[in-house]
Every structure is written in structure tokens, then in C-alpha cells.
Amino acid sequence: MSRRRGTRALLAVALLVALLTAGCGVRPSDVITGRSAVSGPFAGRGLYLIADGELALVVRPVKNVPGPPLETLVLLVSGPTEAERSAGLTSEVPAEAGPVSMTPSTDEPGITVRFKGAVLPLSTLAANQIICTVALAGQQPTSAPVTLVGSDGTRPPWSCPIE
């Protein structure tokens, strides 16, 4: 009987050693890096494009900084540059939307942006691109609501989801 216990104990120890030396099964990989964060003052206009399905801040150098916030929105509607597309950046904001005006809301904090095109069929990601770009260009806190008005109606006020 004691011989069986000794054999079982030996097998248990061998199994434990095998498990501990086997590792977790995750293969090693190279370091995966993301885009570097923009910090501090920057010379250019910040706008939000899409990288891997998420909003990505892009700073475009321009001559007249800061300039009217509406000009930054025009840059967004024009889409990514060739270099930005090569880097994998995209946009869901349709060029035909074309911003017309951007004014502070009169009855509550926030900004109202009027477009010549439709705003109701915009994807959530496209709306967030516009809203975050407007908040940054208008030097508003990201919590300030932005109302999008188009030829087809008005989207409810929405704040940028990026802190």
C-alpha cells in the first residue's frame, strides 16, 4: 500500500513540475506600439480621423493658426490626406455634407453646427469625428454638447466621448 502512495506522490510531483515549467502557452511576440500621444502645444489644426475603428487625433500643419474653427471642420470633411491614408487613417464623414456654419448655442452651453447635407444617417463614429473635432477647434471642453443640424433634421446634442 505504501508503495502505491509513493508512486502517486512521485507522479503528482512530476506533473506539478511539468506544469510549472511548461509556461502559460502564450507565444512571445515583438513589442506592439501604438501612435504616440499628442501632448503640449502644437502648431496646426487638430482633427479626428479613424485608425483601426477608433478615433485618432491628427494634427495638420497650417499657416494661419488657430484660425476659425469652421476651417478645421472643412479639413475634416475633405478627408484624410494621401500620407494619412498611407498610414491607415480613414474617415466616415461624407464630403458632400459640407459644413455651413458653426455657432455657440444660445440657450445652453455647447455649439451648433449646420451642414448642407444630411446628418441623421451619419454613423456614430462619423458623428463623433465631427463632435470631437468641433470641441477641439472651438477650444471647448470635450463635455460641451455639440448639436448637428442638416438638411434632413437635427441630431440631439452629444459630447465627445474622448476625455
PDB file of C-alpha atoms in Angstrom:
ATOM      1  CA  MET A   1       0.000   0.000   0.000  1.00  0.00           C
ATOM      2  CA  SER A   2       2.808   2.401   0.824  1.00  0.00           C
ATOM      3  CA  ARG A   3       4.430   1.665  -2.496  1.00  0.00           C
ATOM      4  CA  ARG A   4       1.307   2.896  -4.310  1.00  0.00           C
ATOM      5  CA  ARG A   5       1.266   6.070  -2.250  1.00  0.00           C
ATOM      6  CA  GLY A   6       4.911   6.651  -3.047  1.00  0.00           C
ATOM      7  CA  THR A   7       4.246   6.147  -6.774  1.00  0.00           C
ATOM      8  CA  ARG A   8       1.242   8.507  -6.675  1.00  0.00           C
ATOM      9  CA  ALA A   9       3.209  11.138  -4.821  1.00  0.00           C
ATOM     10  CA  LEU A  10       6.055  10.835  -7.306  1.00  0.00           C
ATOM     11  CA  LEU A  11       3.616  11.175 -10.242  1.00  0.00           C
ATOM     12  CA  ALA A  12       1.957  14.193  -8.608  1.00  0.00           C
ATOM     13  CA  VAL A  13       5.316  15.906  -8.126  1.00  0.00           C
ATOM     14  CA  ALA A  14       6.350  15.125 -11.712  1.00  0.00           C
ATOM     15  CA  LEU A  15       3.042  16.508 -13.006  1.00  0.00           C
ATOM     16  CA  LEU A  16       3.420  19.663 -10.922  1.00  0.00           C
ATOM     17  CA  VAL A  17       6.991  20.202 -12.176  1.00  0.00           C
ATOM     18  CA  ALA A  18       5.833  19.696 -15.790  1.00  0.00           C
ATOM     19  CA  LEU A  19       3.036  22.236 -15.367  1.00  0.00           C
ATOM     20  CA  LEU A  20       5.270  24.823 -13.758  1.00  0.00           C
ATOM     21  CA  THR A  21       7.947  24.567 -16.417  1.00  0.00           C
ATOM     22  CA  ALA A  22       5.511  24.498 -19.357  1.00  0.00           C
ATOM     23  CA  GLY A  23       4.560  28.178 -19.080  1.00  0.00           C
ATOM     24  CA  CYS A  24       1.203  29.704 -19.874  1.00  0.00           C
ATOM     25  CA  GLY A  25       1.054  28.784 -23.552  1.00  0.00           C
ATOM     26  CA  VAL A  26       1.291  32.370 -24.832  1.00  0.00           C
ATOM     27  CA  ARG A  27       3.882  32.748 -27.541  1.00  0.00           C
ATOM     28  CA  PRO A  28       6.343  35.602 -27.226  1.00  0.00           C
ATOM     29  CA  SER A  29       5.942  38.471 -29.686  1.00  0.00           C
ATOM     30  CA  ASP A  30       7.629  41.707 -30.605  1.00  0.00           C
ATOM     31  CA  VAL A  31       6.576  44.893 -28.855  1.00  0.00           C
ATOM     32  CA  ILE A  32       3.355  46.261 -30.351  1.00  0.00           C
ATOM     33  CA  THR A  33       3.427  50.025 -30.379  1.00  0.00           C
ATOM     34  CA  GLY A  34       0.615  52.494 -30.961  1.00  0.00           C
ATOM     35  CA  ARG A  35       0.637  56.046 -32.164  1.00  0.00           C
ATOM     36  CA  SER A  36       2.340  58.489 -29.858  1.00  0.00           C
ATOM     37  CA  ALA A  37       0.040  60.769 -27.908  1.00  0.00           C
ATOM     38  CA  VAL A  38      -0.116  64.433 -28.751  1.00  0.00           C
ATOM     39  CA  SER A  39       0.890  66.448 -25.722  1.00  0.00           C
ATOM     40  CA  GLY A  40       1.647  70.060 -25.039  1.00  0.00           C
ATOM     41  CA  PRO A  41       1.131  72.868 -27.502  1.00  0.00           C
ATOM     42  CA  PHE A  42       1.081  72.027 -31.175  1.00  0.00           C
ATOM     43  CA  ALA A  43       1.312  74.120 -34.314  1.00  0.00           C
ATOM     44  CA  GLY A  44      -1.518  73.137 -36.583  1.00  0.00           C
ATOM     45  CA  ARG A  45      -5.127  72.118 -36.572  1.00  0.00           C
ATOM     46  CA  GLY A  46      -6.240  69.048 -34.686  1.00  0.00           C
ATOM     47  CA  LEU A  47      -8.939  66.861 -36.192  1.00  0.00           C
ATOM     48  CA  TYR A  48     -10.159  63.357 -35.569  1.00  0.00           C
ATOM     49  CA  LEU A  49      -9.796  60.615 -38.162  1.00  0.00           C
ATOM     50  CA  ILE A  50     -10.235  56.864 -37.709  1.00  0.00           C
ATOM     51  CA  ALA A  51      -7.456  54.352 -37.019  1.00  0.00           C
ATOM     52  CA  ASP A  52      -8.407  50.705 -36.509  1.00  0.00           C
ATOM     53  CA  GLY A  53     -12.048  51.607 -35.856  1.00  0.00           C
ATOM     54  CA  GLU A  54     -11.286  54.224 -33.205  1.00  0.00           C
ATOM     55  CA  LEU A  55     -10.911  57.993 -33.169  1.00  0.00           C
ATOM     56  CA  ALA A  56      -7.343  59.195 -33.671  1.00  0.00           C
ATOM     57  CA  LEU A  57      -6.197  62.788 -33.239  1.00  0.00           C
ATOM     58  CA  VAL A  58      -4.270  64.085 -36.248  1.00  0.00           C
ATOM     59  CA  VAL A  59      -2.523  67.456 -36.311  1.00  0.00           C
ATOM     60  CA  ARG A  60      -2.269  69.096 -39.713  1.00  0.00           C
ATOM     61  CA  PRO A  61       0.185  71.933 -40.149  1.00  0.00           C
ATOM     62  CA  VAL A  62      -1.490  75.089 -41.463  1.00  0.00           C
ATOM     63  CA  LYS A  63      -0.321  78.639 -41.973  1.00  0.00           C
ATOM     64  CA  ASN A  64      -2.989  80.568 -40.046  1.00  0.00           C
ATOM     65  CA  VAL A  65      -3.191  79.031 -36.587  1.00  0.00           C
ATOM     66  CA  PRO A  66      -5.574  78.998 -34.816  1.00  0.00           C
ATOM     67  CA  GLY A  67      -7.952  80.363 -37.475  1.00  0.00           C
ATOM     68  CA  PRO A  68     -11.710  79.984 -37.457  1.00  0.00           C
ATOM     69  CA  PRO A  69     -12.952  76.626 -36.090  1.00  0.00           C
ATOM     70  CA  LEU A  70     -15.095  76.176 -39.199  1.00  0.00           C
ATOM     71  CA  GLU A  71     -11.905  75.854 -41.299  1.00  0.00           C
ATOM     72  CA  THR A  72     -10.832  72.886 -39.188  1.00  0.00           C
ATOM     73  CA  LEU A  73     -14.188  71.250 -39.849  1.00  0.00           C
ATOM     74  CA  VAL A  74     -13.700  71.839 -43.586  1.00  0.00           C
ATOM     75  CA  LEU A  75     -10.357  69.998 -43.297  1.00  0.00           C
ATOM     76  CA  LEU A  76     -12.167  67.075 -41.652  1.00  0.00           C
ATOM     77  CA  VAL A  77     -14.867  66.904 -44.332  1.00  0.00           C
ATOM     78  CA  SER A  78     -12.187  66.908 -47.055  1.00  0.00           C
ATOM     79  CA  GLY A  79     -10.992  63.547 -45.697  1.00  0.00           C
ATOM     80  CA  PRO A  80      -7.544  62.125 -44.991  1.00  0.00           C
ATOM     81  CA  THR A  81      -4.544  63.303 -46.962  1.00  0.00           C
ATOM     82  CA  GLU A  82      -2.578  60.816 -49.068  1.00  0.00           C
ATOM     83  CA  ALA A  83       0.006  60.453 -46.290  1.00  0.00           C
ATOM     84  CA  GLU A  84      -2.734  59.866 -43.710  1.00  0.00           C
ATOM     85  CA  ARG A  85      -4.370  57.215 -45.925  1.00  0.00           C
ATOM     86  CA  SER A  86      -0.980  55.534 -46.344  1.00  0.00           C
ATOM     87  CA  ALA A  87      -0.719  55.422 -42.552  1.00  0.00           C
ATOM     88  CA  GLY A  88      -4.061  53.600 -42.404  1.00  0.00           C
ATOM     89  CA  LEU A  89      -6.242  56.547 -41.385  1.00  0.00           C
ATOM     90  CA  THR A  90      -9.773  56.836 -42.753  1.00  0.00           C
ATOM     91  CA  SER A  91     -12.893  58.920 -42.260  1.00  0.00           C
ATOM     92  CA  GLU A  92     -16.603  58.185 -42.215  1.00  0.00           C
ATOM     93  CA  VAL A  93     -17.597  61.844 -42.640  1.00  0.00           C
ATOM     94  CA  PRO A  94     -19.042  62.251 -46.145  1.00  0.00           C
ATOM     95  CA  ALA A  95     -17.525  65.026 -48.244  1.00  0.00           C
ATOM     96  CA  GLU A  96     -20.962  66.017 -49.527  1.00  0.00           C
ATOM     97  CA  ALA A  97     -22.066  67.004 -46.006  1.00  0.00           C
ATOM     98  CA  GLY A  98     -20.083  70.250 -46.201  1.00  0.00           C
ATOM     99  CA  PRO A  99     -20.300  72.426 -43.068  1.00  0.00           C
ATOM    100  CA  VAL A 100     -22.066  75.742 -43.491  1.00  0.00           C
ATOM    101  CA  SER A 101     -21.813  77.420 -40.092  1.00  0.00           C
ATOM    102  CA  MET A 102     -20.743  76.841 -36.534  1.00  0.00           C
ATOM    103  CA  THR A 103     -22.192  78.963 -33.735  1.00  0.00           C
ATOM    104  CA  PRO A 104     -22.286  78.817 -29.955  1.00  0.00           C
ATOM    105  CA  SER A 105     -25.645  77.569 -28.687  1.00  0.00           C
ATOM    106  CA  THR A 106     -27.728  80.436 -27.340  1.00  0.00           C
ATOM    107  CA  ASP A 107     -29.918  78.690 -24.786  1.00  0.00           C
ATOM    108  CA  GLU A 108     -27.355  76.317 -23.224  1.00  0.00           C
ATOM    109  CA  PRO A 109     -23.610  75.610 -23.323  1.00  0.00           C
ATOM    110  CA  GLY A 110     -22.335  73.996 -26.470  1.00  0.00           C
ATOM    111  CA  ILE A 111     -22.026  74.532 -30.206  1.00  0.00           C
ATOM    112  CA  THR A 112     -24.442  74.104 -33.098  1.00  0.00           C
ATOM    113  CA  VAL A 113     -23.008  73.069 -36.463  1.00  0.00           C
ATOM    114  CA  ARG A 114     -25.126  73.382 -39.606  1.00  0.00           C
ATOM    115  CA  PHE A 115     -24.450  71.218 -42.666  1.00  0.00           C
ATOM    116  CA  LYS A 116     -25.796  71.456 -46.189  1.00  0.00           C
ATOM    117  CA  GLY A 117     -26.130  67.659 -46.336  1.00  0.00           C
ATOM    118  CA  ALA A 118     -27.967  65.073 -44.238  1.00  0.00           C
ATOM    119  CA  VAL A 119     -26.799  64.395 -40.680  1.00  0.00           C
ATOM    120  CA  LEU A 120     -29.300  61.793 -39.455  1.00  0.00           C
ATOM    121  CA  PRO A 121     -27.786  58.847 -41.406  1.00  0.00           C
ATOM    122  CA  LEU A 122     -24.244  59.562 -40.133  1.00  0.00           C
ATOM    123  CA  SER A 123     -22.682  56.641 -38.274  1.00  0.00           C
ATOM    124  CA  THR A 124     -21.880  57.114 -34.600  1.00  0.00           C
ATOM    125  CA  LEU A 125     -18.189  57.122 -35.483  1.00  0.00           C
ATOM    126  CA  ALA A 126     -18.688  59.859 -38.120  1.00  0.00           C
ATOM    127  CA  ALA A 127     -20.730  61.954 -35.680  1.00  0.00           C
ATOM    128  CA  ASN A 128     -18.019  61.515 -33.032  1.00  0.00           C
ATOM    129  CA  GLN A 129     -15.345  62.585 -35.543  1.00  0.00           C
ATOM    130  CA  ILE A 130     -17.257  65.819 -36.128  1.00  0.00           C
ATOM    131  CA  ILE A 131     -18.160  66.419 -32.483  1.00  0.00           C
ATOM    132  CA  CYS A 132     -14.633  65.859 -31.147  1.00  0.00           C
ATOM    133  CA  THR A 133     -13.076  67.955 -33.927  1.00  0.00           C
ATOM    134  CA  VAL A 134     -15.532  70.781 -33.202  1.00  0.00           C
ATOM    135  CA  ALA A 135     -14.841  70.633 -29.453  1.00  0.00           C
ATOM    136  CA  LEU A 136     -11.081  70.771 -30.055  1.00  0.00           C
ATOM    137  CA  ALA A 137     -11.250  73.505 -32.719  1.00  0.00           C
ATOM    138  CA  GLY A 138     -13.648  75.616 -30.692  1.00  0.00           C
ATOM    139  CA  GLN A 139     -11.427  75.158 -27.645  1.00  0.00           C
ATOM    140  CA  GLN A 140     -14.416  73.769 -25.760  1.00  0.00           C
ATOM    141  CA  PRO A 141     -14.265  71.127 -23.077  1.00  0.00           C
ATOM    142  CA  THR A 142     -14.995  67.715 -24.579  1.00  0.00           C
ATOM    143  CA  SER A 143     -18.044  67.555 -22.314  1.00  0.00           C
ATOM    144  CA  ALA A 144     -19.621  70.573 -24.110  1.00  0.00           C
ATOM    145  CA  PRO A 145     -22.519  69.278 -26.221  1.00  0.00           C
ATOM    146  CA  VAL A 146     -22.457  69.685 -29.992  1.00  0.00           C
ATOM    147  CA  THR A 147     -25.694  69.752 -31.992  1.00  0.00           C
ATOM    148  CA  LEU A 148     -25.551  68.728 -35.663  1.00  0.00           C
ATOM    149  CA  VAL A 149     -28.190  70.245 -37.944  1.00  0.00           C
ATOM    150  CA  GLY A 150     -28.576  69.124 -41.543  1.00  0.00           C
ATOM    151  CA  SER A 151     -30.963  69.254 -44.462  1.00  0.00           C
ATOM    152  CA  ASP A 152     -32.840  66.269 -43.008  1.00  0.00           C
ATOM    153  CA  GLY A 153     -33.186  67.382 -39.370  1.00  0.00           C
ATOM    154  CA  THR A 154     -31.274  67.714 -36.125  1.00  0.00           C
ATOM    155  CA  ARG A 155     -29.256  65.194 -34.159  1.00  0.00           C
ATOM    156  CA  PRO A 156     -29.587  65.594 -30.391  1.00  0.00           C
ATOM    157  CA  PRO A 157     -26.738  67.372 -28.561  1.00  0.00           C
ATOM    158  CA  TRP A 158     -23.828  64.996 -27.985  1.00  0.00           C
ATOM    159  CA  SER A 159     -20.476  65.297 -26.228  1.00  0.00           C
ATOM    160  CA  CYS A 160     -17.134  63.968 -27.398  1.00  0.00           C
ATOM    161  CA  PRO A 161     -16.537  60.511 -25.904  1.00  0.00           C
ATOM    162  CA  ILE A 162     -12.812  61.219 -25.529  1.00  0.00           C
ATOM    163  CA  GLU A 163     -11.718  62.680 -22.204  1.00  0.00           C
TER     164      GLU A 163
END
